[in-house]
Tab-separated table of C-alpha atoms in Angstrom:
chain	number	residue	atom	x	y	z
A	1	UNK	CA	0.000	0.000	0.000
A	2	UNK	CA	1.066	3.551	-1.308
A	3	UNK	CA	4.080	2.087	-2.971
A	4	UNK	CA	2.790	3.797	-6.143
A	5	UNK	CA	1.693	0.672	-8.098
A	6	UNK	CA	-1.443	2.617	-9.937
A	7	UNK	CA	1.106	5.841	-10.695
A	8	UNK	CA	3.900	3.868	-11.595
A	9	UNK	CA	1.576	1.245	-13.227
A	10	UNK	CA	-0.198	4.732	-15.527
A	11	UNK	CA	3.246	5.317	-16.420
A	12	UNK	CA	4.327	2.267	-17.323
A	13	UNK	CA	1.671	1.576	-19.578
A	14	UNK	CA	1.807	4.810	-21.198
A	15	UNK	CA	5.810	3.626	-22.418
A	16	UNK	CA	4.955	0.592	-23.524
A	17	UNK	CA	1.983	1.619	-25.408
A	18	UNK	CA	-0.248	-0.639	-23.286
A	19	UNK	CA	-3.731	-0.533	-21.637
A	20	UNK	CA	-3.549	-0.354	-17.849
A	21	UNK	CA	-5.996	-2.233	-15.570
A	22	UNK	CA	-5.905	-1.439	-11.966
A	23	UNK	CA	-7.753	-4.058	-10.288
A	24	UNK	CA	-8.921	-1.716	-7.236
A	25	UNK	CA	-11.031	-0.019	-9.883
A	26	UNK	CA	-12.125	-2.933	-11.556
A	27	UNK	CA	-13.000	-4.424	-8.129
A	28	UNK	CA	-14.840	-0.965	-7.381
A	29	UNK	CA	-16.527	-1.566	-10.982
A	30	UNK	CA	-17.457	-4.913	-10.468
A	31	UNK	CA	-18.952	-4.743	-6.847
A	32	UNK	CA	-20.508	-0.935	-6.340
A	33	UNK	CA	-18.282	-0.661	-3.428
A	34	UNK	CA	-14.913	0.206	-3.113
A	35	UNK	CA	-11.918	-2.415	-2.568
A	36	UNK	CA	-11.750	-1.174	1.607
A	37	UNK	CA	-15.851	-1.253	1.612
A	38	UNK	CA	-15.711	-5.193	-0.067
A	39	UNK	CA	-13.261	-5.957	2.494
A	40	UNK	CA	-14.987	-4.772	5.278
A	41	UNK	CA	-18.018	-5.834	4.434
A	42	UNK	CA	-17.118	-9.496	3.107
A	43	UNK	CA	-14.317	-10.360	4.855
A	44	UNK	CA	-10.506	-10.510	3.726
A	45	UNK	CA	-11.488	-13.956	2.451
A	46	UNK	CA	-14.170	-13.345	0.174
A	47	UNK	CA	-12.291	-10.568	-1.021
A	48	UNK	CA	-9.364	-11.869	-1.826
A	49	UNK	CA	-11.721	-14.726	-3.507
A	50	UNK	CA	-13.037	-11.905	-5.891
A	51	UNK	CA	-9.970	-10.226	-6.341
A	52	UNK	CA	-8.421	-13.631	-7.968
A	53	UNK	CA	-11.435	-14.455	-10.197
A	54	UNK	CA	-10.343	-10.746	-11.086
A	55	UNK	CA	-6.863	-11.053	-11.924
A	56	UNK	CA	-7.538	-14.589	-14.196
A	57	UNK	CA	-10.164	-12.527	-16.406
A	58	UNK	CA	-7.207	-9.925	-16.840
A	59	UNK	CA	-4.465	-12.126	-17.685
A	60	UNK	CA	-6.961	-14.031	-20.381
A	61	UNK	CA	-7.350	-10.707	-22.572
A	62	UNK	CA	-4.672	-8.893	-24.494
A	63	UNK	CA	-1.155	-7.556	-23.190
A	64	UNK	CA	-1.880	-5.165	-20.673
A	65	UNK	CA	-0.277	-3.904	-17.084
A	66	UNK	CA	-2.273	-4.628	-14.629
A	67	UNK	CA	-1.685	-2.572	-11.249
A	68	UNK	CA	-2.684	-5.596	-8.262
A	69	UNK	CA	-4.003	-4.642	-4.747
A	70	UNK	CA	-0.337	-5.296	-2.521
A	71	UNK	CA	-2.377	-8.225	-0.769
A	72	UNK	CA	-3.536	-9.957	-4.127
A	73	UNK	CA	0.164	-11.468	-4.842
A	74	UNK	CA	-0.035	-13.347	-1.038
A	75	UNK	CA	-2.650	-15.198	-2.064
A	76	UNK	CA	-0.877	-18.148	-3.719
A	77	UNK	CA	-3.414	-19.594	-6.026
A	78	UNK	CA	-3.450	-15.914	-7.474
A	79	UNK	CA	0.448	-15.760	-7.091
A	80	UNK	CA	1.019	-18.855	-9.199
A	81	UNK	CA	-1.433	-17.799	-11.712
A	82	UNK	CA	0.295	-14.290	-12.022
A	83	UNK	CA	3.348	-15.886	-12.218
A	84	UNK	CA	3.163	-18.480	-14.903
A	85	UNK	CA	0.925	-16.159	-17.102
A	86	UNK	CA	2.384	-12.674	-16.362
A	87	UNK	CA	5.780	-11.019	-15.500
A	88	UNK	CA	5.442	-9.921	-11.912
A	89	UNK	CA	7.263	-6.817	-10.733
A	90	UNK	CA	7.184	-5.878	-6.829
A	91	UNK	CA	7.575	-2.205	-6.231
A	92	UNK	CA	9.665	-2.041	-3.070
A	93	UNK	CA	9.645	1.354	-0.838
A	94	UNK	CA	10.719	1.894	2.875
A	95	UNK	CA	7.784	1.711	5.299
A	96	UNK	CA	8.045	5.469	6.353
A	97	UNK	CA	7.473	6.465	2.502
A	98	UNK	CA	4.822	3.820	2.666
A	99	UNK	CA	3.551	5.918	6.245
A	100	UNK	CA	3.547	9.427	4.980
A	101	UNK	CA	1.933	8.268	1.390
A	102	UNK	CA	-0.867	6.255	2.662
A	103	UNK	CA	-1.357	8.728	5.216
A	104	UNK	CA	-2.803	11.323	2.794
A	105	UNK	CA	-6.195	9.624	2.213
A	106	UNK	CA	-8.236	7.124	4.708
A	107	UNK	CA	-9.544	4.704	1.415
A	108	UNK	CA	-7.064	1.669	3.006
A	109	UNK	CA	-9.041	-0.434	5.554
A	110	UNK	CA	-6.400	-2.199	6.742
A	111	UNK	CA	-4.675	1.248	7.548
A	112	UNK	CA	-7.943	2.064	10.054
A	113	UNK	CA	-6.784	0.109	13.061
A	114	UNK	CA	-4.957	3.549	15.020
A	115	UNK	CA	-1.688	2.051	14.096
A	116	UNK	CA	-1.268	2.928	10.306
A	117	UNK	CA	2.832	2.352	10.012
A	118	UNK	CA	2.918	-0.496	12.411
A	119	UNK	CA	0.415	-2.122	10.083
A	120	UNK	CA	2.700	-1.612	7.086
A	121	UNK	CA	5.916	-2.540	9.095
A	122	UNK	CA	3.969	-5.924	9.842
A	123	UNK	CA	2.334	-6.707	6.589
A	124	UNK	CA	6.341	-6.225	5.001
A	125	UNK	CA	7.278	-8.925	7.135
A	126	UNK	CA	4.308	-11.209	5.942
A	127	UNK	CA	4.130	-10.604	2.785
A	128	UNK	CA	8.344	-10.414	1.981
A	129	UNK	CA	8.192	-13.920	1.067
A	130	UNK	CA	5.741	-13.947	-1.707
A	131	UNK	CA	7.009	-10.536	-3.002
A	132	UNK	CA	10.526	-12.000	-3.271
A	133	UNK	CA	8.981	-14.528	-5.718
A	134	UNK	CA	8.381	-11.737	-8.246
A	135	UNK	CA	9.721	-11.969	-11.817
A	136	UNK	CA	11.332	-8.443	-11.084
A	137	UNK	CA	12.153	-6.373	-7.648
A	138	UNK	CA	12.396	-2.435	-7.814
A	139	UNK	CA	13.087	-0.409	-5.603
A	140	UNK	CA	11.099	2.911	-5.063
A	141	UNK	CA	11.324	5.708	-2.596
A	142	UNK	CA	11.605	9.231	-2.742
A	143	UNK	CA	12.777	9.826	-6.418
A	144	UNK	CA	10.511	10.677	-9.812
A	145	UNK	CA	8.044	7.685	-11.010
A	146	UNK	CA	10.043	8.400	-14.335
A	147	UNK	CA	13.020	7.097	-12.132
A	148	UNK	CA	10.526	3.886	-11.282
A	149	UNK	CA	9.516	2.694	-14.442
A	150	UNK	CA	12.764	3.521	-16.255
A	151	UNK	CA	14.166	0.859	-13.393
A	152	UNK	CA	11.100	-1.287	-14.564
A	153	UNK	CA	11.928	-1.192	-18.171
A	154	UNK	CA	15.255	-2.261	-17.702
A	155	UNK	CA	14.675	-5.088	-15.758
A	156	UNK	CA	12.015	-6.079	-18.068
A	157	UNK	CA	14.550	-5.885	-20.807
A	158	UNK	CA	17.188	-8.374	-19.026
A	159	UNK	CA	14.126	-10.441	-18.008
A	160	UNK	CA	13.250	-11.045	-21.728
A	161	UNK	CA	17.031	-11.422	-22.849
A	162	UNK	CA	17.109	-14.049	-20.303
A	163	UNK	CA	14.140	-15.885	-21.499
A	164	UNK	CA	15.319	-16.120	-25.224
């Protein structure tokens, strides 16, 4: 959460001359209800349910990006799937960056507990194995998107060399 994935995502797809799909908004499209109102309402399970019936619609149309919810790559069903049908990229930032951006707007439900950054500080230490199974690893902080998906591009370059 905040690490930029719809900004970066936007701006990734604009340099590859490719569609985005951000799955929050799809989810929001889908349901009526925001991704934080779903997951209150439902349950994390039911969401994250909907969120991978999602994400294998996506990956069955054309070449696209498609910007994923930071809890959707846990799930491993949806993890595997992403990962032998897509090339995954985790978007890495420091937890205070991830603090003072998520900070700005209360739209994260599991940000509404009173502890906002020890939330993120614990959900890095759950979720770090599953990102580290990403195709790709950036690392974001402070510095320009442009700086973010220029890093992307080139490791999607060496990832393709690699691959041939």
């Amino acid at each position: 959460m905040g690490v930029g994935k719809s900004t970066v995502g936007r701006r990734l797809a604009r340099r590859l001359g490719l569609p985005l799909v951000d799955s929050d908004a799809a989810i929001e499209d889908a349901a009526g209800l925001s991704p934080a109102e779903v997951f209150e309402r439902y349950g994390e399970s039911d969401f994250r349910d909907g969120e991978r019936r999602l994400v294998a619609r996506l990956i069955e149309g054309a070449l696209r990006v498609i910007a994923t919810g930071g809890g959707a790559y846990v799930d491993s069903r949806t993890r595997q799937l992403l990962n032998e049908r897509a090339i995954t990229v985790w978007l890495d930032a420091p937890i205070d960056i991830l603090a003072e951006r998520t900070s700005r707007r209360d739209t994260r439900a599991q940000l509404r507990n009173g502890d906002p950054k020890g939330t993120l500080e614990r959900l890095a230490v759950e979720r770090r194995e599953s990102y580290e199974q990403a195709h790709i690893h950036v690392k974001s902080g402070t510095g320009a998107h442009k700086d973010v998906v220029d890093a992307i591009v080139e490791a999607l370059d060496d990832y393709l060399s690699r691959q041939r």
